[in-house]
Amino acid sequence: MSKIDDRLNELGVVLPQPVAPVANYVPFVRSGNLVHISGQISLDASGGIKGTVGVDVDLETAQKAARLCGINLLAQMKAACDGDLDRVVRVVKLGGFVQVGPDFTDIPKVVNGCSDLMVEVLGDAGRHARSAVGVYRLPLGFAVEVDAVVEIA
């Protein structure tokens, strides 16, 4: 078992099967040592977290939604690395999108749910540049979506 798989086990994180695209795109594209991972929504086996942050989703739940996005990103990373997450050199950048109501401004705190997971799992290799953006609507009504650029060996 890889070092990263051991870390996931310690944290109690189980990676799902990578989520299939819901439209005309691929889950990730590799160019040289960079992997661009398509946006991953706050989906899990129970249906995930949908809604508008600051309206019908609170900050804590939104952070959990961002963590779900991170788990789905890790599943895509694992697929891009042919099953070996130890090949991840660095999470270069995350792009976080949060479906927010008109008065909600703590968008960076929401996306921390994903950022914190990357560091918990990958250590310094999980530290990244980031965008955190509030949007009117996300696909299928999900609360959070995060995409990533990752360097792999």
Coordinates of C-alpha atoms in Angstrom, one line a residue:
M1 CA 0.0 0.0 0.0
S2 CA 1.3 3.5 -0.8
K3 CA 2.2 6.1 1.7
I4 CA -0.8 8.3 0.7
D5 CA -3.2 5.3 0.8
D6 CA -1.9 4.7 4.4
R7 CA -2.6 8.4 5.2
L8 CA -6.1 8.2 3.8
N9 CA -6.8 5.1 6.0
E10 CA -5.5 7.0 9.1
L11 CA -7.9 9.8 8.3
G12 CA -10.8 7.5 7.6
V13 CA -11.2 8.8 4.0
V14 CA -12.5 6.3 1.5
L15 CA -12.1 7.3 -2.1
P16 CA -15.1 6.6 -4.3
Q17 CA -14.9 5.5 -7.9
P18 CA -14.1 8.6 -9.9
V19 CA -17.3 10.4 -10.9
A20 CA -18.1 10.2 -14.6
P21 CA -18.6 13.5 -16.5
V22 CA -22.2 14.8 -16.7
A23 CA -21.6 16.5 -20.1
N24 CA -19.2 16.6 -23.1
Y25 CA -15.8 16.7 -21.3
V26 CA -13.3 14.3 -19.8
P27 CA -12.5 14.0 -16.1
F28 CA -8.9 15.0 -16.5
V29 CA -6.3 15.9 -19.1
R30 CA -2.6 15.2 -18.7
S31 CA -0.1 17.6 -20.4
G32 CA 3.5 16.7 -19.6
N33 CA 3.6 16.4 -15.8
L34 CA 0.5 18.5 -15.2
V35 CA -2.9 17.0 -14.8
H36 CA -5.9 19.4 -15.1
I37 CA -8.8 17.9 -13.3
S38 CA -12.3 18.9 -14.2
G39 CA -14.5 20.4 -11.5
Q40 CA -15.7 18.0 -8.9
I41 CA -19.0 18.7 -7.2
S42 CA -20.0 18.0 -3.6
L43 CA -21.4 14.6 -4.5
D44 CA -21.2 11.4 -2.4
A45 CA -23.0 8.1 -2.3
S46 CA -25.8 9.6 -0.3
G47 CA -26.5 12.2 -3.0
G48 CA -24.1 14.9 -1.7
I49 CA -24.7 18.5 -0.6
K50 CA -26.9 20.7 -2.6
G51 CA -28.3 24.2 -2.0
T52 CA -27.2 27.8 -1.6
V53 CA -24.7 28.7 1.0
G54 CA -25.9 31.4 3.3
V55 CA -29.6 30.6 2.4
D56 CA -30.3 26.9 3.1
V57 CA -26.7 25.6 3.6
D58 CA -24.7 26.9 6.6
L59 CA -20.9 27.5 6.7
E60 CA -20.1 24.2 8.4
T61 CA -22.1 22.1 6.0
A62 CA -20.6 24.1 3.1
Q63 CA -17.1 23.2 4.4
K64 CA -18.1 19.5 4.4
A65 CA -19.3 20.0 0.8
A66 CA -15.9 21.4 -0.2
R67 CA -14.2 18.4 1.5
L68 CA -16.4 16.1 -0.6
C69 CA -15.1 17.9 -3.7
G70 CA -11.6 17.3 -2.4
I71 CA -12.3 13.6 -1.9
N72 CA -13.6 13.4 -5.5
L73 CA -10.5 15.3 -6.7
L74 CA -8.3 12.8 -4.9
A75 CA -10.2 9.9 -6.7
Q76 CA -9.5 11.6 -10.0
M77 CA -5.9 12.1 -9.1
K78 CA -5.6 8.4 -8.3
A79 CA -7.0 7.5 -11.7
A80 CA -4.6 10.0 -13.4
C81 CA -1.7 8.4 -11.5
D82 CA -2.7 4.8 -12.5
G83 CA -3.7 4.1 -9.0
D84 CA -0.6 5.4 -7.2
L85 CA -1.2 8.6 -5.3
D86 CA 2.5 8.6 -4.3
R87 CA 3.1 9.9 -7.8
V88 CA 1.5 13.3 -6.8
V89 CA 4.4 15.8 -6.7
R90 CA 2.3 18.9 -5.9
V91 CA -1.2 20.2 -5.9
V92 CA -0.4 23.4 -8.0
K93 CA -3.8 25.1 -7.9
L94 CA -7.4 24.7 -6.8
G95 CA -10.3 26.6 -8.2
G96 CA -13.2 26.7 -5.8
F97 CA -16.8 27.7 -6.8
V98 CA -19.5 28.2 -4.1
Q99 CA -23.2 28.6 -4.8
V100 CA -23.9 31.5 -2.5
G101 CA -26.8 33.7 -1.5
P102 CA -26.6 37.5 -1.8
D103 CA -25.3 38.2 1.7
F104 CA -22.7 35.4 2.1
T105 CA -19.1 36.5 1.9
D106 CA -17.1 33.8 3.7
I107 CA -16.3 32.0 0.5
P108 CA -12.6 31.4 1.3
K109 CA -13.7 29.7 4.5
V110 CA -15.9 27.3 2.6
V111 CA -13.1 26.3 0.1
N112 CA -10.8 25.7 3.1
G113 CA -12.8 22.4 3.4
C114 CA -11.0 21.2 0.3
S115 CA -7.7 22.9 0.9
D116 CA -7.3 21.5 4.4
L117 CA -8.0 18.0 3.1
M118 CA -5.2 18.3 0.5
V119 CA -2.7 19.3 3.2
E120 CA -4.0 16.6 5.6
V121 CA -3.6 13.9 3.0
L122 CA -0.5 15.1 1.0
G123 CA 1.4 17.2 3.5
D124 CA 3.5 20.0 1.9
A125 CA 2.7 18.6 -1.6
G126 CA -0.9 19.5 -0.9
R127 CA -0.2 23.3 -0.4
H128 CA -1.4 25.1 -3.4
A129 CA -2.4 28.4 -5.0
R130 CA -6.1 28.9 -5.1
S131 CA -9.2 30.8 -6.2
A132 CA -12.4 30.9 -4.2
V133 CA -15.3 32.4 -6.1
G134 CA -19.0 32.9 -5.2
V135 CA -21.4 32.1 -8.0
Y136 CA -25.2 32.3 -8.6
R137 CA -25.6 28.7 -9.6
L138 CA -23.6 25.5 -9.9
P139 CA -24.4 22.4 -12.0
L140 CA -27.3 20.3 -10.7
G141 CA -27.8 22.6 -7.7
F142 CA -24.7 21.4 -5.8
A143 CA -23.3 23.7 -3.2
V144 CA -19.6 23.6 -4.1
E145 CA -17.4 22.6 -7.1
V146 CA -13.6 22.5 -7.1
D147 CA -11.2 21.9 -10.0
A148 CA -7.5 21.3 -9.8
V149 CA -4.1 21.4 -11.5
V150 CA -1.7 18.8 -10.1
E151 CA 1.9 17.9 -10.9
I152 CA 2.6 14.2 -11.0
A153 CA 5.7 12.1 -11.5

